[in-house]
PDB file of C-alpha atoms and ligand atoms in Angstrom:
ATOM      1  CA  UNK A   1      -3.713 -10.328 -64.728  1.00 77.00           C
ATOM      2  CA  UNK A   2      -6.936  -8.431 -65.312  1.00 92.00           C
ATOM      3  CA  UNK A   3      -6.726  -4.535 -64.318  1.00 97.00           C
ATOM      4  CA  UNK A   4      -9.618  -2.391 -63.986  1.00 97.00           C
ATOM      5  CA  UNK A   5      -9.358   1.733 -64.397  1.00 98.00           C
ATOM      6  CA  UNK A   6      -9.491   4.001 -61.528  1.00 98.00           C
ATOM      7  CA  UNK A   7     -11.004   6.396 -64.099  1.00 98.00           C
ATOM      8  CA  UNK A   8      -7.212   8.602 -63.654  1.00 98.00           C
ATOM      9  CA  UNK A   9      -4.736   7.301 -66.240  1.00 98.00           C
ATOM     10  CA  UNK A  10      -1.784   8.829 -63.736  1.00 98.00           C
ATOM     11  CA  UNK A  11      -2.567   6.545 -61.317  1.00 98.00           C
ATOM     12  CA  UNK A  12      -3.262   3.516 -62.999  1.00 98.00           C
ATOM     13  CA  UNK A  13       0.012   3.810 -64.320  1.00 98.00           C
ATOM     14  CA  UNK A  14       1.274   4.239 -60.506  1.00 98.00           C
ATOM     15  CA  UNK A  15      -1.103   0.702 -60.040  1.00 98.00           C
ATOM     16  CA  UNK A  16       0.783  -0.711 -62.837  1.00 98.00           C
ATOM     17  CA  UNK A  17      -2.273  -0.858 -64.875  1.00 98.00           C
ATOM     18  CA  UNK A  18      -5.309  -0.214 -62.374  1.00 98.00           C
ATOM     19  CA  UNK A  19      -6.856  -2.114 -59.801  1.00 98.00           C
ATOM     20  CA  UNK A  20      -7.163  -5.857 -59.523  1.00 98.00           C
ATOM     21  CA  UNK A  21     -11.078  -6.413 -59.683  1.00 96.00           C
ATOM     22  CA  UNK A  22     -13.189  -7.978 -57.401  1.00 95.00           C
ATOM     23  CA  UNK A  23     -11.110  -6.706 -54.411  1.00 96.00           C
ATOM     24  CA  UNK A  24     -11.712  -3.697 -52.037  1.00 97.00           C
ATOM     25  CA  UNK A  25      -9.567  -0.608 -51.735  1.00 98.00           C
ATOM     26  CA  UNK A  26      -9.551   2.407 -49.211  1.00 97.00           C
ATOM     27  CA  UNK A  27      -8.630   6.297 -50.150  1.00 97.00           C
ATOM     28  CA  UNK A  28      -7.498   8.105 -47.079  1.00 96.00           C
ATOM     29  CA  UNK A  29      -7.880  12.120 -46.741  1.00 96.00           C
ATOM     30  CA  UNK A  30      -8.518  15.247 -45.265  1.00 94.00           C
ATOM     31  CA  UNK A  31     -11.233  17.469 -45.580  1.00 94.00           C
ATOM     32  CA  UNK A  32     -11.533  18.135 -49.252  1.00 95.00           C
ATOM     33  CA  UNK A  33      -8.648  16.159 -50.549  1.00 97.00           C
ATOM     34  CA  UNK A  34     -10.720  15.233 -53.227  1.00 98.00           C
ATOM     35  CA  UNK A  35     -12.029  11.582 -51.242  1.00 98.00           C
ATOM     36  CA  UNK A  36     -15.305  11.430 -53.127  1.00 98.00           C
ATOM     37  CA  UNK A  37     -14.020  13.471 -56.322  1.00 98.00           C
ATOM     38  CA  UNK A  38     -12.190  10.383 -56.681  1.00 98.00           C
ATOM     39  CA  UNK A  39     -14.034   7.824 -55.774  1.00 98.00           C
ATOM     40  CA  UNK A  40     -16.740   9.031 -58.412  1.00 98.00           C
ATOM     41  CA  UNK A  41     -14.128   9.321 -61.036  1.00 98.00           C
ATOM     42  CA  UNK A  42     -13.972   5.459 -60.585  1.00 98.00           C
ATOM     43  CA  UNK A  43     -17.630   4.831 -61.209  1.00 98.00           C
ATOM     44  CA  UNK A  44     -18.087   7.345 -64.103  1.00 98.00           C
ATOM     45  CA  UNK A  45     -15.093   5.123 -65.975  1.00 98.00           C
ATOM     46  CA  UNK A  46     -17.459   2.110 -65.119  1.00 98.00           C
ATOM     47  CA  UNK A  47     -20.655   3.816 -66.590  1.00 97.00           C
ATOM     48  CA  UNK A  48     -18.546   4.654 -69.341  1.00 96.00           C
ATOM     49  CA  UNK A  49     -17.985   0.732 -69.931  1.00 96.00           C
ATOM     50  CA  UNK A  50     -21.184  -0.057 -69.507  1.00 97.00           C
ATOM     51  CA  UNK A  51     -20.691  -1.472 -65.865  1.00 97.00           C
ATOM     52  CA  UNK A  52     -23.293  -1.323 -63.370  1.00 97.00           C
ATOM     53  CA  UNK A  53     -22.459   0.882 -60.360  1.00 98.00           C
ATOM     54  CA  UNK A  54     -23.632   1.584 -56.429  1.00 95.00           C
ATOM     55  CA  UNK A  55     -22.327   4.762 -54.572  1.00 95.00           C
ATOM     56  CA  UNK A  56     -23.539   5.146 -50.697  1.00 92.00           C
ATOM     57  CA  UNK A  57     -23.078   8.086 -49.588  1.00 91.00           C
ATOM     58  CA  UNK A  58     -22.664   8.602 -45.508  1.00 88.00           C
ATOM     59  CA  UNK A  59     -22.353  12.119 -45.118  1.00 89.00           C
ATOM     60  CA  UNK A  60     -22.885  14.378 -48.412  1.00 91.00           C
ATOM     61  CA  UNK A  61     -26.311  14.962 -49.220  1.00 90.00           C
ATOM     62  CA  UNK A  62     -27.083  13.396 -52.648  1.00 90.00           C
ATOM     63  CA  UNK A  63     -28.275  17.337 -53.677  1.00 90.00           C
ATOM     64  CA  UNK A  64     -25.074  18.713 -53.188  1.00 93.00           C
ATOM     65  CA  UNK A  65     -23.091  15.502 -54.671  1.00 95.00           C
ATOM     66  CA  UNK A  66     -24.815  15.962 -57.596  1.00 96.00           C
ATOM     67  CA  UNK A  67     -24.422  19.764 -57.882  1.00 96.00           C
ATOM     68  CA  UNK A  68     -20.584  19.030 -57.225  1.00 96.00           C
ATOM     69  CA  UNK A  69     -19.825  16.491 -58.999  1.00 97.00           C
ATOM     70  CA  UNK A  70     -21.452  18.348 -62.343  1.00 97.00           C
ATOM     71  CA  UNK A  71     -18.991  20.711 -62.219  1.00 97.00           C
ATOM     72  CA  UNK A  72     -16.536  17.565 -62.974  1.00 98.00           C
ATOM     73  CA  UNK A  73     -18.828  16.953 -65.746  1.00 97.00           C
ATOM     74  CA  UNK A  74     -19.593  13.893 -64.200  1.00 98.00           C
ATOM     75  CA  UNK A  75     -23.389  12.832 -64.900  1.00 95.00           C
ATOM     76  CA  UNK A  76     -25.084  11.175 -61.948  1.00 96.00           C
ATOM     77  CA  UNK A  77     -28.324  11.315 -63.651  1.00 96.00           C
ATOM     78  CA  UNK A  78     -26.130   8.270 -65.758  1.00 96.00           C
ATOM     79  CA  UNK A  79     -28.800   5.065 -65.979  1.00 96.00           C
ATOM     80  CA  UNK A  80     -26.225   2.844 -64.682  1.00 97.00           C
ATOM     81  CA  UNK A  81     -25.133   4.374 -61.281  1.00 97.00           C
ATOM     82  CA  UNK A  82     -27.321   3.790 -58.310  1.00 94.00           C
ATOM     83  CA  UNK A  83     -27.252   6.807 -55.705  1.00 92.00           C
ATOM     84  CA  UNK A  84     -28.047   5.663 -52.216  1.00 87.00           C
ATOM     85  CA  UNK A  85     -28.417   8.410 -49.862  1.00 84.00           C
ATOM     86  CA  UNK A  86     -27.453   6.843 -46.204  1.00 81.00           C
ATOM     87  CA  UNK A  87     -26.702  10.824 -44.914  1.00 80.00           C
ATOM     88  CA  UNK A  88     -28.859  11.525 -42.084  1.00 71.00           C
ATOM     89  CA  UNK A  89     -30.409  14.216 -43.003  1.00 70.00           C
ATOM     90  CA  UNK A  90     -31.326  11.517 -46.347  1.00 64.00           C
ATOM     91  CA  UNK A  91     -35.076  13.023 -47.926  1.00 60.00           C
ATOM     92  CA  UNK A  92     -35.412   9.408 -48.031  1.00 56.00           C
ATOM     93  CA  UNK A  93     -35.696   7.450 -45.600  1.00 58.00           C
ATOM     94  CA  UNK A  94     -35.965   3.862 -47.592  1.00 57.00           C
ATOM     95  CA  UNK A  95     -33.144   2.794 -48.786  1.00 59.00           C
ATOM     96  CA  UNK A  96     -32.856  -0.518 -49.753  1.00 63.00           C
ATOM     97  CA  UNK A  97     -35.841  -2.448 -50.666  1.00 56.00           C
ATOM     98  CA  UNK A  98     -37.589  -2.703 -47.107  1.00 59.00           C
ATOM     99  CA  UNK A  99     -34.831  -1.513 -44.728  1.00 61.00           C
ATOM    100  CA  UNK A 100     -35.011   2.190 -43.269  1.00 60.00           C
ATOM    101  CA  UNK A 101     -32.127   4.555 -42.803  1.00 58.00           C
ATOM    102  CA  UNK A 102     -32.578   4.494 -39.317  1.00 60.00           C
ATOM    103  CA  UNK A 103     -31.860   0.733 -38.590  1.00 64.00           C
ATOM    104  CA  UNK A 104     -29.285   0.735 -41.697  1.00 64.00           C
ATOM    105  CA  UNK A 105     -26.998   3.344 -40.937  1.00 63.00           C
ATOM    106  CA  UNK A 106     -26.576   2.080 -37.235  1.00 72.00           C
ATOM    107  CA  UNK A 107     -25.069  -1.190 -37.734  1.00 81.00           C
ATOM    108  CA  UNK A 108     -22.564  -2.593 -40.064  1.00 86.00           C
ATOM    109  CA  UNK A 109     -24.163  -6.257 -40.295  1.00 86.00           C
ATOM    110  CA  UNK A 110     -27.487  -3.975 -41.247  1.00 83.00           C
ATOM    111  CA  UNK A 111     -25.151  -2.565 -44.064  1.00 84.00           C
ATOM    112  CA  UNK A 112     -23.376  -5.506 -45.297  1.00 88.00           C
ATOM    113  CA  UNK A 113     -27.173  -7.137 -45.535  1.00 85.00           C
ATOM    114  CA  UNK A 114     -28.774  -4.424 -47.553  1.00 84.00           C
ATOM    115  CA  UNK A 115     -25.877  -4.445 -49.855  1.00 87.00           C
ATOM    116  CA  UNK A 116     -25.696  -8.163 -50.232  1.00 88.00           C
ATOM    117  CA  UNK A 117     -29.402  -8.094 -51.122  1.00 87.00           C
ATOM    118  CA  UNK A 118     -28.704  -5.112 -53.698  1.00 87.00           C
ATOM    119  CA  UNK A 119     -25.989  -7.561 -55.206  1.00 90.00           C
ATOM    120  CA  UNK A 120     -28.171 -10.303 -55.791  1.00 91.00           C
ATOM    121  CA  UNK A 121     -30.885  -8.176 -57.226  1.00 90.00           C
ATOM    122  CA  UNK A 122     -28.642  -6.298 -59.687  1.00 92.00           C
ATOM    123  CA  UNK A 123     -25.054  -6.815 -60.952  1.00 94.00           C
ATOM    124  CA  UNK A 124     -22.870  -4.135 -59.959  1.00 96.00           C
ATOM    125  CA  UNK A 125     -18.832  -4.520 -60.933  1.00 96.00           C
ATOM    126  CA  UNK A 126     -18.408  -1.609 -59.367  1.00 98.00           C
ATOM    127  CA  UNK A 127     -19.466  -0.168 -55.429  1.00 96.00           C
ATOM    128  CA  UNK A 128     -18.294   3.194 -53.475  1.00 97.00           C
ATOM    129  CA  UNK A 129     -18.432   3.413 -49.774  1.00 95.00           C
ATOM    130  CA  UNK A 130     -18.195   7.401 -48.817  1.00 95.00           C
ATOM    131  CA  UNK A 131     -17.269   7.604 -45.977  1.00 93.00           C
ATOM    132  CA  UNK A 132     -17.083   4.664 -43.967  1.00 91.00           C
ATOM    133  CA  UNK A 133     -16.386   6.827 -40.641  1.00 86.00           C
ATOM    134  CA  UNK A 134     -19.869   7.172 -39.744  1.00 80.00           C
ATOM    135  CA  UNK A 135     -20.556   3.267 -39.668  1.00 83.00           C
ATOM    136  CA  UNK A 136     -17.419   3.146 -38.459  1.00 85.00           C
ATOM    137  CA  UNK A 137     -18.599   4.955 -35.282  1.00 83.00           C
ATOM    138  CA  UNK A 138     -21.599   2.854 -34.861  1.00 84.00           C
ATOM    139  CA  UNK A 139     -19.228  -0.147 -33.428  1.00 87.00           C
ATOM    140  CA  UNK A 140     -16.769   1.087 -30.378  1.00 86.00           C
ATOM    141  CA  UNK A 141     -14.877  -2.222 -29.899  1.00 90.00           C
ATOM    142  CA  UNK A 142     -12.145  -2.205 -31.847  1.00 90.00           C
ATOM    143  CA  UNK A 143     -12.276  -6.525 -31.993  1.00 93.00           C
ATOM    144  CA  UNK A 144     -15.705  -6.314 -32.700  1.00 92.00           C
ATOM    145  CA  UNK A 145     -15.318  -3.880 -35.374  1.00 92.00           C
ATOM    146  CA  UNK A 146     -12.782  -5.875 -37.065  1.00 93.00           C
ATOM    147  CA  UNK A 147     -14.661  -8.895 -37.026  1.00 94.00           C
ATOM    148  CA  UNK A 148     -17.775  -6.693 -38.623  1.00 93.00           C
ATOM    149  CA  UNK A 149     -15.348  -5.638 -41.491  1.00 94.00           C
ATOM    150  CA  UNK A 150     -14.333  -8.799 -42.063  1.00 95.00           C
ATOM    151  CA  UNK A 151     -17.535  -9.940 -42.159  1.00 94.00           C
ATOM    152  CA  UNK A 152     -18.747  -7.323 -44.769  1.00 94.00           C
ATOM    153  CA  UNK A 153     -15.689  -8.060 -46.788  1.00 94.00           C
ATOM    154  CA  UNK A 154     -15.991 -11.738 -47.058  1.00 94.00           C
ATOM    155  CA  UNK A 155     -19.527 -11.629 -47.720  1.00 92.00           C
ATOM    156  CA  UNK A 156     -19.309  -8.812 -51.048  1.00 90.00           C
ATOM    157  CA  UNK A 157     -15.971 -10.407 -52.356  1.00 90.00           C
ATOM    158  CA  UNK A 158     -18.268 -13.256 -53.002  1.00 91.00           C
ATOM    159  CA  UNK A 159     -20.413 -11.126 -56.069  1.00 91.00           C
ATOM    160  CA  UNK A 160     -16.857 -10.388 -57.803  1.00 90.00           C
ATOM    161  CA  UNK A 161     -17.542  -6.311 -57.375  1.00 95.00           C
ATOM    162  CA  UNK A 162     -14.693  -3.753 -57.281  1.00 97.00           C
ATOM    163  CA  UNK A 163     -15.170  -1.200 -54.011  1.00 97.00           C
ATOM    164  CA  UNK A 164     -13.975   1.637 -52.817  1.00 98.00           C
ATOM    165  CA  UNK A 165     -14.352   2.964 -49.192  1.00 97.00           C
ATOM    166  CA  UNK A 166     -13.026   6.210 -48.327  1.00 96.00           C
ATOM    167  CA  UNK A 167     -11.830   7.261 -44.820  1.00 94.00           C
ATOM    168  CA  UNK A 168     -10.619   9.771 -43.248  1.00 90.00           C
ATOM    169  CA  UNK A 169      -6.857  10.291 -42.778  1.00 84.00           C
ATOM    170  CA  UNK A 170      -6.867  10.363 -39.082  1.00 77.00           C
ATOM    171  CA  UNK A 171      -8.928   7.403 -38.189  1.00 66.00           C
ATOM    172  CA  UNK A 172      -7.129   4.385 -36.880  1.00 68.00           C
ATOM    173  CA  UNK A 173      -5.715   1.291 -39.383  1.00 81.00           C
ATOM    174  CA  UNK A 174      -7.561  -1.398 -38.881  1.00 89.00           C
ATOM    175  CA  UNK A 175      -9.089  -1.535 -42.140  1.00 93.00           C
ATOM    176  CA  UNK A 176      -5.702  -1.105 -44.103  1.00 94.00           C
ATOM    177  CA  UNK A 177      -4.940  -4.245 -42.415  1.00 93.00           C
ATOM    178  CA  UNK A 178      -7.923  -5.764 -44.377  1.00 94.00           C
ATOM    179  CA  UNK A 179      -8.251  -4.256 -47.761  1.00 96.00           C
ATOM    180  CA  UNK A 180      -6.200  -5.042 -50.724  1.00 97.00           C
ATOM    181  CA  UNK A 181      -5.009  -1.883 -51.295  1.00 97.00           C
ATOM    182  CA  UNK A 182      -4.633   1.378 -49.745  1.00 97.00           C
ATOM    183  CA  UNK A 183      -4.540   5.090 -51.486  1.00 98.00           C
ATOM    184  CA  UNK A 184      -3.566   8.242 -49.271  1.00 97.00           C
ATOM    185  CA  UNK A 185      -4.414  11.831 -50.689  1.00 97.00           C
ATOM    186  CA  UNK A 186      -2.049  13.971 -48.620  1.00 96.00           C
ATOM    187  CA  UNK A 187      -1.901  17.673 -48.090  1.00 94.00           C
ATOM    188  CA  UNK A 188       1.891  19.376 -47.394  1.00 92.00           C
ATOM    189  CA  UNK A 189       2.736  22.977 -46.274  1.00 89.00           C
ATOM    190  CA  UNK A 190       5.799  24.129 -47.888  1.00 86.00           C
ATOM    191  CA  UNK A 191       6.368  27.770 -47.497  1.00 87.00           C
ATOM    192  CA  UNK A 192       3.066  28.534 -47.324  1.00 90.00           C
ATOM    193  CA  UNK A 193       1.778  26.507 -50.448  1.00 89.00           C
ATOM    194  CA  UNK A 194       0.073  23.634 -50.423  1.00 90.00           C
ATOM    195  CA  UNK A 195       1.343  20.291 -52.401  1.00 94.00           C
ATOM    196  CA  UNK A 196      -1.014  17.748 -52.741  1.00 97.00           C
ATOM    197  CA  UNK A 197       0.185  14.507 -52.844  1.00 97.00           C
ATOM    198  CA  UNK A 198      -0.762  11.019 -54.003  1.00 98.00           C
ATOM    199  CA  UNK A 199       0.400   7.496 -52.534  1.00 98.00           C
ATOM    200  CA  UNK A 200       0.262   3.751 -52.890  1.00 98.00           C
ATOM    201  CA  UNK A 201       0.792   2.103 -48.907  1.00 96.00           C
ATOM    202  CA  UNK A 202      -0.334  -1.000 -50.159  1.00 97.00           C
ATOM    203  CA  UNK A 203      -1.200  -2.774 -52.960  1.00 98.00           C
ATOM    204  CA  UNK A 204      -2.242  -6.864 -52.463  1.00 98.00           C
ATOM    205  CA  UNK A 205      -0.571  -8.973 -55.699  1.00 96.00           C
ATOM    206  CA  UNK A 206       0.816  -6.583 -57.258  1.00 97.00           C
ATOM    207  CA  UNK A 207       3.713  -3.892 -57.608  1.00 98.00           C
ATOM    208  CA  UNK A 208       3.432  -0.408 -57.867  1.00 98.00           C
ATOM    209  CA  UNK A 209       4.984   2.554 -57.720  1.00 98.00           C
ATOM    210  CA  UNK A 210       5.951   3.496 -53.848  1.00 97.00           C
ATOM    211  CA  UNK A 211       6.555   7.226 -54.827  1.00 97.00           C
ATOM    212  CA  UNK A 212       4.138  10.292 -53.752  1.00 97.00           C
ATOM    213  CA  UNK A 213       3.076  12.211 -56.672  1.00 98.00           C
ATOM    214  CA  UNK A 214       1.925  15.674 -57.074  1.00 97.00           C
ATOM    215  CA  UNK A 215      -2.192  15.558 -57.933  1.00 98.00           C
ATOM    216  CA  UNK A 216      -4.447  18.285 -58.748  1.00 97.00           C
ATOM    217  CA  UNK A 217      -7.829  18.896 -58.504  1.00 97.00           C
ATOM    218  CA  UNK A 218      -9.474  20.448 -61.888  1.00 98.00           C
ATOM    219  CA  UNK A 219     -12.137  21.179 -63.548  1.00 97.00           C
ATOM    220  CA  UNK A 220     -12.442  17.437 -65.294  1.00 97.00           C
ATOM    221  CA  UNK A 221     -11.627  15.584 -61.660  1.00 98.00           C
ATOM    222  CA  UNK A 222      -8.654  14.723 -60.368  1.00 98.00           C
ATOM    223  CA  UNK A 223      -5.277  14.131 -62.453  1.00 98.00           C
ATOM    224  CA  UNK A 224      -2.123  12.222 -60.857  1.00 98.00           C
ATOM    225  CA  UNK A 225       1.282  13.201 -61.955  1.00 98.00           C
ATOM    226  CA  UNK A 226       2.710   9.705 -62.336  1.00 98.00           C
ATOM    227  CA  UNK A 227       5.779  11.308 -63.818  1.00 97.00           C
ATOM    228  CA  UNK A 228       6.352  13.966 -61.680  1.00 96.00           C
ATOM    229  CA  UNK A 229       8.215  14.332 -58.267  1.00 94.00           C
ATOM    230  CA  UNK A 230       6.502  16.312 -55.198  1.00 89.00           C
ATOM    231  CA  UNK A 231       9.583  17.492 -53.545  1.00 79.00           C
ATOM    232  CA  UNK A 232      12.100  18.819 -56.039  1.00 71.00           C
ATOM    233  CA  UNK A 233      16.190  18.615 -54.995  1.00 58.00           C
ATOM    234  CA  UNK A 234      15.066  15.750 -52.765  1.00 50.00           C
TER     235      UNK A 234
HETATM  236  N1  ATP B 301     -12.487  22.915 -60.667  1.00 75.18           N
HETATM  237  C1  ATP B 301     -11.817  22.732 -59.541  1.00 75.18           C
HETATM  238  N2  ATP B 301     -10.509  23.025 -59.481  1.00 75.18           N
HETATM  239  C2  ATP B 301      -9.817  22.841 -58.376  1.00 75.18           C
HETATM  240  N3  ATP B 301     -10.337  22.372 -57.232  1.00 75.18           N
HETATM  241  C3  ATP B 301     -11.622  22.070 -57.226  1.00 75.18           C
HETATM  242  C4  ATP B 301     -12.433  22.230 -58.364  1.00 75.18           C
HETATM  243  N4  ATP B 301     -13.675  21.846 -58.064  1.00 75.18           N
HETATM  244  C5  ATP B 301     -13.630  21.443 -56.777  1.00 75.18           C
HETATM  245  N5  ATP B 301     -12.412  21.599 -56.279  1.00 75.18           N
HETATM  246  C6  ATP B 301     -11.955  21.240 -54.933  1.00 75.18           C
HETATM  247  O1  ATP B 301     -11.959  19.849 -54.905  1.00 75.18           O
HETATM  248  C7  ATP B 301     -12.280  19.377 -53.630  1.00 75.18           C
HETATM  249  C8  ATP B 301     -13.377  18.354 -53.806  1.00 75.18           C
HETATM  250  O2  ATP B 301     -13.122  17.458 -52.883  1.00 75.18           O
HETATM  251  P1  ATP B 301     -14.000  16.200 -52.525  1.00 75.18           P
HETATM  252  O3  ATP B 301     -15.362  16.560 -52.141  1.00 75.18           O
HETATM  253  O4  ATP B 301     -13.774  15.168 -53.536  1.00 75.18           O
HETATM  254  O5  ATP B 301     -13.113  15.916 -51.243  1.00 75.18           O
HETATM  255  P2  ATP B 301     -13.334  14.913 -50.060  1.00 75.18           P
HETATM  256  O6  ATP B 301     -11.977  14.416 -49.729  1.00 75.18           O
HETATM  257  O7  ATP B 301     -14.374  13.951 -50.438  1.00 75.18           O
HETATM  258  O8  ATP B 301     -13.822  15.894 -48.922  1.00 75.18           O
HETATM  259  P3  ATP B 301     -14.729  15.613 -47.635  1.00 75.18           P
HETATM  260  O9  ATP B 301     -13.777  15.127 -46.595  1.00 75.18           O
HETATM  261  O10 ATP B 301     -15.295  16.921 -47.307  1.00 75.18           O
HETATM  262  O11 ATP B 301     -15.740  14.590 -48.020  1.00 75.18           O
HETATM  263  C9  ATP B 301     -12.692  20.561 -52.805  1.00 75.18           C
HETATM  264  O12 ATP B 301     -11.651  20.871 -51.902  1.00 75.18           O
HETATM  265  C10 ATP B 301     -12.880  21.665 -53.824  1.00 75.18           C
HETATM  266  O13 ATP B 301     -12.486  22.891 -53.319  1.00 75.18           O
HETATM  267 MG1   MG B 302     -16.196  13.463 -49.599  1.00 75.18          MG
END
């Protein structure tokens, strides 16, 4: 079967070669786990390839992404990503063709339209969802909301693109239910150090390595030790 790159070689290798494409995955963390750090490592590895790419951002400023994600050395200047700044405090406030951030960030079906329409304009293989709390938010009944997420997954599995929607660790599971695969960034106290730690909960078609595994944040993005063990003596 087909595999497409996270952009981290340690964790394709926990994905037993990378993620089945077309399909849509979650990454769950705290503050700072490195969510988005991530996330953009994914697209950058499509840019590389030549692959069309679409990152919404929810809640980081496309100034600051920019400013932080250069120090990764990633470039997202790069003529194949499309930045779409959702935030609320967006300078724009068109986002898609004719719809407004206003009317787009409140609903979900407003969301799954804009994108759809984005999708048949352009061919993206590739599309990051960062965060998808605030939307989230936007939609208080829990039936309701699932029906919405099904909705929007159903209607962009049809254009064949590989996504990525982050989350926050503490929000409730209803979309690990629906999403082919789900990656948790987790944060330990051990004697007053932190250990950062990577793991697979779920992984649709294929197997994969159940493990956590220590991760670090540097200078070039994040790198998953695939090898390694978090908890030594264990
Ligand atoms: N060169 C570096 N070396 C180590 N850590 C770094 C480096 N550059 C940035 N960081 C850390 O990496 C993290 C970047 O996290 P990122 O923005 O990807 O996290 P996030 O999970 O998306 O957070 P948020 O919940 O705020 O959106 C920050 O905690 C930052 O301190
Ligand atoms: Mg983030």
């Amino acid at each position: 079967m087909k595999r497409i790159s996270t952009g981290v070689e340690g964790l394709d290798k926990m994905l037993n070669g990378g993620l089945i494409p077309g399909r849509a995955y979650l990454i769950k963390g705290g503050p700072g786990a490195g969510k988005t750090t991530l996330a953009m490592q994914f697209l950058m590895e499509g840019t590389k390839k030549g692959e069309k790419c679409l990152y919404i951002t929810f809640e980081e400023p496309i100034s600051t992404l920019k400013e932080d994600m250069s120090k990764f050395g990633f470039d997202l200047d790069h003529p194949n990503i499309k930045l779409v700044d959702a935030t609320p405090v967006g300078e724009k406030k068109t986002i898609f063709a004719d719809v407004l951030y206003e009317e787009f960030a409140t609903s979900f079906e407003k969301l799954t339209r804009a994108i759809s329409e984005e999708l048949n304009a352009e061919n993206y293989s590739r599309i990051v969802i960062d965060p998808l709390t605030m939307i989230r938010l936007t939609i208080i009944d829990e039936l309701e909301y699932r029906r919405t997420f099904m909705a929007f997954l159903k209607t962009i599995s049809k254009y064949k693109a590989t996504i990525i929607l982050t989350s926050e660790l503490r929000d409730s599971d209803i979309e690990e239910y629906l999403v082919s695969g789900v990656i948790e960034l987790r944060s330990i106290e051990e004697r007053g150090k932190t250990l950062r730690g990577i793991k697979i909960t779920k992984f649709r078609g294929s197997t994969f390595d159940e493990e956590i595994r220590p991760y670090k944040i540097t200078d070039k993005g994040i790198e998953v030790y695939h090898q390694e063990v978090l908890f030594h003596g264990v």
